[in-house]
CSV table of C-alpha atoms in Angstrom, one decimal:
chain,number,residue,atom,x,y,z
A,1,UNK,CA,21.3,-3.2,-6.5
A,2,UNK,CA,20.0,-1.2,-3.2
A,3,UNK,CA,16.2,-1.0,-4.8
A,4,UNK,CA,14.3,-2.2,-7.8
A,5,UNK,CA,13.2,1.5,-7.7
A,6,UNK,CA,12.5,4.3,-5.7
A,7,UNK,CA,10.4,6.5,-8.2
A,8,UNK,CA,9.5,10.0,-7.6
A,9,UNK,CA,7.2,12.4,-9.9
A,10,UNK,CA,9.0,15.5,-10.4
A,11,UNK,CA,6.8,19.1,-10.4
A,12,UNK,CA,6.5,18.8,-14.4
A,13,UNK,CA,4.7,15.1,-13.8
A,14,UNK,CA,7.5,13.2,-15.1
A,15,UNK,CA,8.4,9.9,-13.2
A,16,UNK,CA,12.1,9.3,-12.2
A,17,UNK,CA,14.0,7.1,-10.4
A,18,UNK,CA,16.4,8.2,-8.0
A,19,UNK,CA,19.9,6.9,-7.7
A,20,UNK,CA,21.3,6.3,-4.3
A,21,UNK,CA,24.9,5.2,-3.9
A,22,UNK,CA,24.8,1.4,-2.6
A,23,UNK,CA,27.7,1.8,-0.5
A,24,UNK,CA,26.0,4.1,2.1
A,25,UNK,CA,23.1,4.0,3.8
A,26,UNK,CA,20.8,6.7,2.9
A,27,UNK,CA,17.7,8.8,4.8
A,28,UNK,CA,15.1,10.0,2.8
A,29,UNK,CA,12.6,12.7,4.3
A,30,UNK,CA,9.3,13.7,2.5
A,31,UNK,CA,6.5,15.3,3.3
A,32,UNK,CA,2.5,13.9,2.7
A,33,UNK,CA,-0.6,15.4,1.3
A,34,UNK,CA,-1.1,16.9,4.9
A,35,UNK,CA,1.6,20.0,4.1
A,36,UNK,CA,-0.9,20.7,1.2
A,37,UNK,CA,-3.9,20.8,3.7
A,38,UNK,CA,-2.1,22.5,6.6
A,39,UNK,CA,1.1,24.2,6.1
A,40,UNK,CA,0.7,25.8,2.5
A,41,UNK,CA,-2.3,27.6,3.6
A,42,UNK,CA,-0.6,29.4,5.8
A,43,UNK,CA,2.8,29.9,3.8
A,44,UNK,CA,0.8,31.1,1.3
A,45,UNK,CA,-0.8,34.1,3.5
A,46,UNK,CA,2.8,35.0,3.8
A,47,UNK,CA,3.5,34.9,0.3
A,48,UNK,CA,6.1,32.4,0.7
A,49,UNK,CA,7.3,29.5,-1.2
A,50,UNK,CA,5.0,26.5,-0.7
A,51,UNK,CA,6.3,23.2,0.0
A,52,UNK,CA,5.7,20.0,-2.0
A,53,UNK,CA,4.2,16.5,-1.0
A,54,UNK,CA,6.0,14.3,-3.7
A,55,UNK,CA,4.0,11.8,-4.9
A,56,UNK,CA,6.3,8.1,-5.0
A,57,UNK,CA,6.9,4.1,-5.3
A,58,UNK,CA,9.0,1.9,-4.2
A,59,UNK,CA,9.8,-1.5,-5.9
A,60,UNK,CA,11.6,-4.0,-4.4
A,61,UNK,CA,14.4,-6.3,-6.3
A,62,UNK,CA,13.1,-9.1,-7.5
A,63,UNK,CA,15.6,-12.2,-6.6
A,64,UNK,CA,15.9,-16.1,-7.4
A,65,UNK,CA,18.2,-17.3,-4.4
A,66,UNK,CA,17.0,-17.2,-1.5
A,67,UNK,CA,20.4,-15.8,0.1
A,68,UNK,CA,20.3,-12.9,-2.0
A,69,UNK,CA,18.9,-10.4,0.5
A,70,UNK,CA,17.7,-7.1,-1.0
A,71,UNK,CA,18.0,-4.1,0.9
A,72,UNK,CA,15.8,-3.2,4.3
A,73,UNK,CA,13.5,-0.4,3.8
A,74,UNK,CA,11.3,1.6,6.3
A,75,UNK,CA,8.7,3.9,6.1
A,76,UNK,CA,6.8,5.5,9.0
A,77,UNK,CA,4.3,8.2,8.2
A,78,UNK,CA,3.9,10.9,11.3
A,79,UNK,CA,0.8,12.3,12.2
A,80,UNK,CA,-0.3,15.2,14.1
A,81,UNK,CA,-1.0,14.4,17.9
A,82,UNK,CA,-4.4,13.2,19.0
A,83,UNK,CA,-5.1,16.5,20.7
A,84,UNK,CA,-4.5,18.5,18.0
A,85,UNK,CA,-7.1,20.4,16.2
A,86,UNK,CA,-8.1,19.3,13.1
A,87,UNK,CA,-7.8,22.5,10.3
A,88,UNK,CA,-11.2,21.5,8.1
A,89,UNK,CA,-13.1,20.6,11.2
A,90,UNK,CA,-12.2,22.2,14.0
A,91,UNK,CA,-14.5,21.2,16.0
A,92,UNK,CA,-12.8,17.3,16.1
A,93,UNK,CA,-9.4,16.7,17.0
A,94,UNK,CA,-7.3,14.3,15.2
A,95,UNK,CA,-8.0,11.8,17.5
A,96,UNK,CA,-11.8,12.2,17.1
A,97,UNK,CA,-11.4,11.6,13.1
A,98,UNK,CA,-9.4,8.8,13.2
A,99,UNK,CA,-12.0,7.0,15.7
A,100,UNK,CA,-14.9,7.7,13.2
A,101,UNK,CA,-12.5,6.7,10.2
A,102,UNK,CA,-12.2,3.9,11.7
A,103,UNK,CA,-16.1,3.5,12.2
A,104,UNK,CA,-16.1,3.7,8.5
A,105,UNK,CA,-18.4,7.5,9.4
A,106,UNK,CA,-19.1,9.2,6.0
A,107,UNK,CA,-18.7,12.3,7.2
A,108,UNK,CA,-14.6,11.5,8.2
A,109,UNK,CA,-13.6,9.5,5.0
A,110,UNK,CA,-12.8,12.0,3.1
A,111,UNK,CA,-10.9,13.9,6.0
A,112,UNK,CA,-7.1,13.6,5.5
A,113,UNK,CA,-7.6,12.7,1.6
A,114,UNK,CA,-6.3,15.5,-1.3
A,115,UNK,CA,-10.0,15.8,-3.1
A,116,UNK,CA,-12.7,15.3,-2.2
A,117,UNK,CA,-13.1,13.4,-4.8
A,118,UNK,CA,-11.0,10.9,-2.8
A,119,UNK,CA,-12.0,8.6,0.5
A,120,UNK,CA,-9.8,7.2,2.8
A,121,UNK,CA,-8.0,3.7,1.3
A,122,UNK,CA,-8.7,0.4,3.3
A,123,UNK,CA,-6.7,-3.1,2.8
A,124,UNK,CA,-6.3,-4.6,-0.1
A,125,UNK,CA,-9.5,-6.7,-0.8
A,126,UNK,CA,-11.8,-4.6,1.6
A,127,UNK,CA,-14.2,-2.7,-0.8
A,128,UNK,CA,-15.5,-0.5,1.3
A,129,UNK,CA,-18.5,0.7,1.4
A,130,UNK,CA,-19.0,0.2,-3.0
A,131,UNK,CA,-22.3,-0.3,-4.4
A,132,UNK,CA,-22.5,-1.3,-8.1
A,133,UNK,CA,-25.4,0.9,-8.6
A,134,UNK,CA,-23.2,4.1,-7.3
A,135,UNK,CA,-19.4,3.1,-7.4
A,136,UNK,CA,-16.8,1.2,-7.9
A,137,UNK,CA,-13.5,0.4,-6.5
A,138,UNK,CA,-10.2,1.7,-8.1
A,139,UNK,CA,-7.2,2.6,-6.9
A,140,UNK,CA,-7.1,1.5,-3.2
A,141,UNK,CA,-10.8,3.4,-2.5
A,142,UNK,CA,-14.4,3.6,-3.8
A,143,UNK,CA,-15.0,5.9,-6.7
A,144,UNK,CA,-18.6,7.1,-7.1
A,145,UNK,CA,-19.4,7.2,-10.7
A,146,UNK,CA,-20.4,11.4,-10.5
A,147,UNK,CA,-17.3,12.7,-9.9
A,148,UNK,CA,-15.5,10.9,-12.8
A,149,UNK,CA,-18.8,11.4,-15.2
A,150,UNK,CA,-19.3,7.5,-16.2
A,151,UNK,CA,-21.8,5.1,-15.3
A,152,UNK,CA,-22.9,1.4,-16.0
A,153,UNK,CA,-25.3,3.2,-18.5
A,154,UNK,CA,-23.4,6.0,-19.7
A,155,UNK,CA,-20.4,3.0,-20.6
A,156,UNK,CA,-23.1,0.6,-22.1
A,157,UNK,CA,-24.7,3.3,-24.5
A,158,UNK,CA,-20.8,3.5,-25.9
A,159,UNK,CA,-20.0,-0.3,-25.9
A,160,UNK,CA,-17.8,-0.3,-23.2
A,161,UNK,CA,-18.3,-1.1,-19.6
A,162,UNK,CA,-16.4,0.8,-16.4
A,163,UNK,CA,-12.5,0.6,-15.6
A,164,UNK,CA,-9.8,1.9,-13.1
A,165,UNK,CA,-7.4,3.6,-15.5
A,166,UNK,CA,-4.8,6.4,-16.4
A,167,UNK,CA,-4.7,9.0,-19.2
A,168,UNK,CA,-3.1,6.8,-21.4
A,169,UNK,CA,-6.0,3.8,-20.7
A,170,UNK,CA,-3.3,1.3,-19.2
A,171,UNK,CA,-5.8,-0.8,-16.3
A,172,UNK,CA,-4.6,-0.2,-13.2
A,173,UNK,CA,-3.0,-2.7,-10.6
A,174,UNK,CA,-2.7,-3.0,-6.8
A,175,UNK,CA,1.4,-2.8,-6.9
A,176,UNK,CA,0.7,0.7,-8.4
A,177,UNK,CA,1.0,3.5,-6.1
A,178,UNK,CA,-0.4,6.5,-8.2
A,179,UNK,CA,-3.6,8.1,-7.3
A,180,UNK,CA,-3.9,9.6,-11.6
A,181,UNK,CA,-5.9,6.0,-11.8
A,182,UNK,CA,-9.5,7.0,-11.8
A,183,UNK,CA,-12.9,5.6,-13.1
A,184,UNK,CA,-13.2,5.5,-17.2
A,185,UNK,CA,-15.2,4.0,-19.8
A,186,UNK,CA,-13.3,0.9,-21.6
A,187,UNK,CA,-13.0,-1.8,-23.8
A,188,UNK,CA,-11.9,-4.1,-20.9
A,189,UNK,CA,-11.7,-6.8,-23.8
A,190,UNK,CA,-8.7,-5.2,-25.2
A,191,UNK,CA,-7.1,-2.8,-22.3
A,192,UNK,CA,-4.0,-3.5,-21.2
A,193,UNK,CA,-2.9,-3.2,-17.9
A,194,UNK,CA,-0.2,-0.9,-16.7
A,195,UNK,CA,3.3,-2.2,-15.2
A,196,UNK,CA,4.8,-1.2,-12.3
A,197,UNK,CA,7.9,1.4,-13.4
């Protein structure tokens, strides 16, 4: 078995996993949310095709013994040089935004992200900068509780209280790579959570 699953989520939102031949090696080149942001603007002018960032997971095999060595798999995500000119503020270069992301400055988080509904995602078990009173934390970043329309109160006045959740209500989980978990009003008491695909 070369992978417990690679998934990808085809144009029409369906989820499927692709099959690679376990006898060869096999490169897999895709591009981010950054050919949304830079490059289809411009293809677009041109009234060309635009290109697709395909949103994916990876699940590795799950094995007993110990000599049963799954597959090696390696990512590596390029970025744009330092010097380069950011397109949504030209006035900072990459460089520049990924010094103030890294000062956790407001004004940055949200470079980089596909919404700006979204902020820039920090470790697993860093909250960020979440404030009950404002936000919570779902899926990998802090949600603030305008954008998705719920609140402590608005949950409360409905006898439910606030979640991290998909369409179909499934909680989400860290192993769950898929930014359609957003902030929702629940019945945490009888949610279920969602399982890795």
């Amino acid at each position: 078995q070369t992978s417990g699953g690679f998934f990808i989520q085809l144009a029409d939102g369906s989820a499927v996993e692709v099959d690679f031949d376990g006898l060869q090696d096999d490169l897999v080149v895709m591009l981010g949310d950054g050919v949304n942001q830079y490059v289809n603007p411009v293809l677009m002018e041109t009234k060309s095709m635009s290109l697709r960032a395909v949103p994916h997971a990876l699940q590795m095999p799950f094995t007993e013994n110990e000599n049963d060595s799954p597959r090696v798999w390696y990512g590596r995500m390029v970025l744009p040089p330092p010097d380069a000119l950011h397109p949504s503020s030209p006035s900072m270069t990459f460089g520049d935004v990924r010094t103030s992301m890294i000062e956790q400055d407001p004004s940055a988080l949200t470079l980089g992200c596909a919404s700006h509904h979204q902020r820039a995602r920090v470790l697993d078990g860093d909250d960020g900068n979440c404030t009950s009173a404002t936000s919570a934390w779902c899926w990998h970043r802090c949600m603030n509780y305008t954008d998705y329309d719920v609140s402590p109160d608005i949950c409360a006045n409905q006898s439910l209280s606030i979640g991290c959740a998909n369409e179909e209500g499934l909680l989400w989980i860290t192993e769950i790579h898929n930014a359609s978990f957003v902030l929702a009003c629940l019945d945490l008491e009888t949610a279920v959570f969602a399982t890795v695909p």
